[in-house]
């Protein structure tokens, strides 16, 4: 790296255009934007370009960091970075064009992204704080409805360690793992349909002891599919919804599915009263099974779900919020870990080169799983309210750490436009 | 540049989040080399810095002990969930790294697209430092078999016993580690707590937590507690290093060598029955303490810092023999070595089931010897008239670790390394 001279090399040719998929806010006020852009262009002309930007110069940075003003537009993408330095610093990105843009600071040779600002509205300036080591960098400007433009390559000399960066993941990257996961979910739904059929049969013949035995395996199959609930739409609420805390809410006819049946099975309700809910549950699951081949999971949801499954575990299972009498919240938590693993397995090839902490993530999963498994005795799970203080603290510690290790996964798999 | 190990591969090893560290306040623009050079200047014995100005993180003693109380505090006890000694070491490294960064202030590490932001943002994009002090201690339970530390327990560290008037609730007592965060503003305290908790989730879990505050002078002098009395007036003058060495710091002697520069920390969570108190006559209130409520002066004096002359009042006509100050510190040659350093904070945590205000005192004190100082004073106070109006329900004994000397040092190094 240090062999390269400081300086600027000509921009790369614009890569072919792609489609944009994001869960985040995008600038849409195109009409307002044009007026602002005109003003902005004038300002840029006045500043002479190339050097520190007039707007940024006017106010000394209060953060004590080095600031560099950067132009964002198709023609001038990345201009203004004339004195490259390593370290933590701020680029004040000023969109001088007429359209909203995403700006990435990339290594043009590896494609890794060091920093991003999305939805930079025309005429506005926003900061991008990054830590840079020695290496080559270029701003990439991705305007809505236009091809990406890569600005001049800037070289930071020396032997400073590189800052955090990852290659972006685009929609295209995520299609194969999404399809594979979707297929896996299809197999689980088939398994689930067999299980809810058995549960329904138990209840139909009035064998509530069998129903109490068969309820958990069925429920756990469902709990392993955490990343697909979105795609299930309304069926998720019908199959696995919970009742409000309001007194009497458990008797609300809209309260259906696994937890409705759980409530009845563990509160001495009659088989007759559970036939309706059991039939409805089995019906909803079979509908899901029949419709699944036509469903398309959203690739953008893959990374998010990998951490959200466990966020839900912490919020609903570790608090026993969803326990309607069976005391199996920790069994559900354990199934949720399986579900997290299932999605991480699909994402692993993309994650490995991008997440420096993957070994810690794996270790956290192993540890959390071992902690939970130790809370199952002779096939019976300890209920959350029966945990000793030390057990409770260990569960909290393991899940807390696991969640922190999963946070990067969601960040890395935010679908980004690369071209 | 701000951690004790290479920050780059923190998340690759170990088990904690170990977020990358930010750019310290010193030399943020100029770069790492300057910051490193700058850091050596801050080491030295901490002075009794006034609240809010910051005590400096590095020194032979931890900050937050001899400094004045600050306006805002959080006191926590943690259970260590780290599996073994290696993980405990990593935990204390992480606590050190975060404390060093949080107390100095600076820009949180930008993580680009590789992670969620490294900072909650509640203090804005640049942490102010803001006089934050982080004080860490270890409890007797840390020296059980889990970490192979049985032979390293500070000689006098035990599980806090129940004293005569105590009504202890196990859920509010003891713990493997103590952590006190204090600053002039509650947002600084809460930010520090959130940051440290985020980076240590796998290694420790809060056992109990009490937030507190102290008040500005009303109208002058030492801050008042919820009973309306100035609290902290008669503390030993620990700005004098000789006094601090005599009262607070554990030095040479029979103690394990690793303890040098630390101090025994006692925390007592004491509920105050303020409604009951409000229905007591002022004379009775003042005779319970032995001081004037409004001025803080001893009943035989006229100004707050007048020294009570118990010897001239042997039968307690002016300052009753069973008054709090007279029992706590009879000011005789025999009791002189039981003096201790108090740093009390008020707490307020809502309402009680009977409709009363749930308020009290986070009584924290530091000393060289638990028995000779705290326990002796506490035993003298047994049955004092004040006990009808207060109820100790929690707390613990801890050993405040020796200070972190420089950037290469870490909390607990002498204990674990
Ligand atoms: C809710 C409980 C307590 C309240 C409201 C309280 C309040 C006070 C007040 C108002 C004073 C006089 C002003 C001052 O010198 O600070 C005082 C002094 C003192 N208190 Fe307490 N205190 C409490 C508990 C304790 C405990 C648990 C101890 C130690 C075991 C203690 C030890 C002392 C000592 C050593 C003094 C100084 C006496 C002197 O040197 O004149 N206090 N306290």
PDB file of C-alpha atoms and ligand atoms in Angstrom, chain B residues 225 227 229-234 270 272 289 291 324-325 328-329 331 340 342 361 363 374 377-378 381 386 390, ligand 1:
ATOM      1  CA  UNK B 225     -30.288  14.164  52.130  1.00  0.00           C
ATOM      2  CA  UNK B 227     -34.270  13.980  55.785  1.00  0.00           C
ATOM      3  CA  UNK B 229     -29.898  17.389  56.863  1.00  0.00           C
ATOM      4  CA  UNK B 230     -26.539  18.147  55.319  1.00  0.00           C
ATOM      5  CA  UNK B 231     -24.821  14.820  54.784  1.00  0.00           C
ATOM      6  CA  UNK B 232     -21.045  14.578  54.456  1.00  0.00           C
ATOM      7  CA  UNK B 233     -19.982  17.509  56.601  1.00  0.00           C
ATOM      8  CA  UNK B 234     -17.642  15.774  58.996  1.00  0.00           C
ATOM      9  CA  UNK B 270     -31.141   2.548  53.213  1.00  0.00           C
ATOM     10  CA  UNK B 272     -36.000   6.452  54.552  1.00  0.00           C
ATOM     11  CA  UNK B 289     -28.483  13.733  64.522  1.00  0.00           C
ATOM     12  CA  UNK B 291     -26.844  18.850  64.397  1.00  0.00           C
ATOM     13  CA  UNK B 324     -26.044   9.912  65.291  1.00  0.00           C
ATOM     14  CA  UNK B 325     -22.882  12.001  65.156  1.00  0.00           C
ATOM     15  CA  UNK B 328     -20.773   7.466  64.793  1.00  0.00           C
ATOM     16  CA  UNK B 329     -17.717   9.423  65.836  1.00  0.00           C
ATOM     17  CA  UNK B 331     -14.067  11.883  68.694  1.00  0.00           C
ATOM     18  CA  UNK B 340     -14.163   6.566  57.379  1.00  0.00           C
ATOM     19  CA  UNK B 342     -18.589   8.741  53.319  1.00  0.00           C
ATOM     20  CA  UNK B 361     -29.882   6.890  50.813  1.00  0.00           C
ATOM     21  CA  UNK B 363     -24.692   5.150  51.660  1.00  0.00           C
ATOM     22  CA  UNK B 374     -17.292   0.619  58.967  1.00  0.00           C
ATOM     23  CA  UNK B 377     -19.167   2.573  63.467  1.00  0.00           C
ATOM     24  CA  UNK B 378     -22.205   0.597  62.392  1.00  0.00           C
ATOM     25  CA  UNK B 381     -25.018   3.094  65.793  1.00  0.00           C
ATOM     26  CA  UNK B 386     -32.748   7.264  63.884  1.00  0.00           C
ATOM     27  CA  UNK B 390     -34.676   4.334  58.204  1.00  0.00           C
TER      28      UNK B 390
HETATM   29  C1  LIG C   1     -30.115   6.783  56.391  1.00  0.00           C
HETATM   30  C2  LIG C   1     -29.048   6.665  57.098  1.00  0.00           C
HETATM   31  C3  LIG C   1     -28.165   7.789  57.518  1.00  0.00           C
HETATM   32  C4  LIG C   1     -28.412   9.111  57.563  1.00  0.00           C
HETATM   33  C5  LIG C   1     -29.680   9.826  57.201  1.00  0.00           C
HETATM   34  C6  LIG C   1     -27.210   9.761  58.022  1.00  0.00           C
HETATM   35  C7  LIG C   1     -27.101  11.104  58.192  1.00  0.00           C
HETATM   36  C8  LIG C   1     -26.000  11.725  58.740  1.00  0.00           C
HETATM   37  C9  LIG C   1     -25.901  13.108  59.010  1.00  0.00           C
HETATM   38  C10 LIG C   1     -26.987  14.127  58.735  1.00  0.00           C
HETATM   39  C11 LIG C   1     -24.706  13.331  59.535  1.00  0.00           C
HETATM   40  C12 LIG C   1     -24.153  14.678  60.013  1.00  0.00           C
HETATM   41  C13 LIG C   1     -23.463  15.443  58.951  1.00  0.00           C
HETATM   42  C14 LIG C   1     -22.189  14.845  58.481  1.00  0.00           C
HETATM   43  O1  LIG C   1     -21.175  14.887  59.159  1.00  0.00           O
HETATM   44  O2  LIG C   1     -22.218  14.284  57.417  1.00  0.00           O
HETATM   45  C15 LIG C   1     -24.017  12.086  59.588  1.00  0.00           C
HETATM   46  C16 LIG C   1     -22.753  11.912  60.051  1.00  0.00           C
HETATM   47  C17 LIG C   1     -22.109  10.701  60.076  1.00  0.00           C
HETATM   48  N1  LIG C   1     -22.653   9.493  59.759  1.00  0.00           N
HETATM   49 FE1  LIG C   1     -24.459   9.144  59.072  1.00  0.00          FE
HETATM   50  N2  LIG C   1     -26.264   8.813  58.217  1.00  0.00           N
HETATM   51  C18 LIG C   1     -26.794   7.605  57.939  1.00  0.00           C
HETATM   52  C19 LIG C   1     -26.204   6.396  58.032  1.00  0.00           C
HETATM   53  C20 LIG C   1     -24.909   6.218  58.440  1.00  0.00           C
HETATM   54  C21 LIG C   1     -24.224   4.964  58.457  1.00  0.00           C
HETATM   55  C22 LIG C   1     -24.810   3.630  57.992  1.00  0.00           C
HETATM   56  C23 LIG C   1     -22.984   5.207  58.930  1.00  0.00           C
HETATM   57  C24 LIG C   1     -21.842   4.259  59.138  1.00  0.00           C
HETATM   58  C25 LIG C   1     -21.983   3.059  59.597  1.00  0.00           C
HETATM   59  C26 LIG C   1     -22.892   6.610  59.207  1.00  0.00           C
HETATM   60  C27 LIG C   1     -21.783   7.232  59.685  1.00  0.00           C
HETATM   61  C28 LIG C   1     -21.667   8.560  59.920  1.00  0.00           C
HETATM   62  C29 LIG C   1     -20.459   9.200  60.352  1.00  0.00           C
HETATM   63  C30 LIG C   1     -19.122   8.515  60.617  1.00  0.00           C
HETATM   64  C31 LIG C   1     -20.738  10.540  60.481  1.00  0.00           C
HETATM   65  C32 LIG C   1     -19.785  11.639  60.864  1.00  0.00           C
HETATM   66  C33 LIG C   1     -19.768  11.816  62.312  1.00  0.00           C
HETATM   67  C34 LIG C   1     -18.709  12.843  62.669  1.00  0.00           C
HETATM   68  O3  LIG C   1     -17.551  12.608  62.343  1.00  0.00           O
HETATM   69  O4  LIG C   1     -19.099  13.856  63.250  1.00  0.00           O
HETATM   70  N3  LIG C   1     -24.067   7.188  58.888  1.00  0.00           N
HETATM   71  N4  LIG C   1     -24.836  11.104  59.087  1.00  0.00           N
END
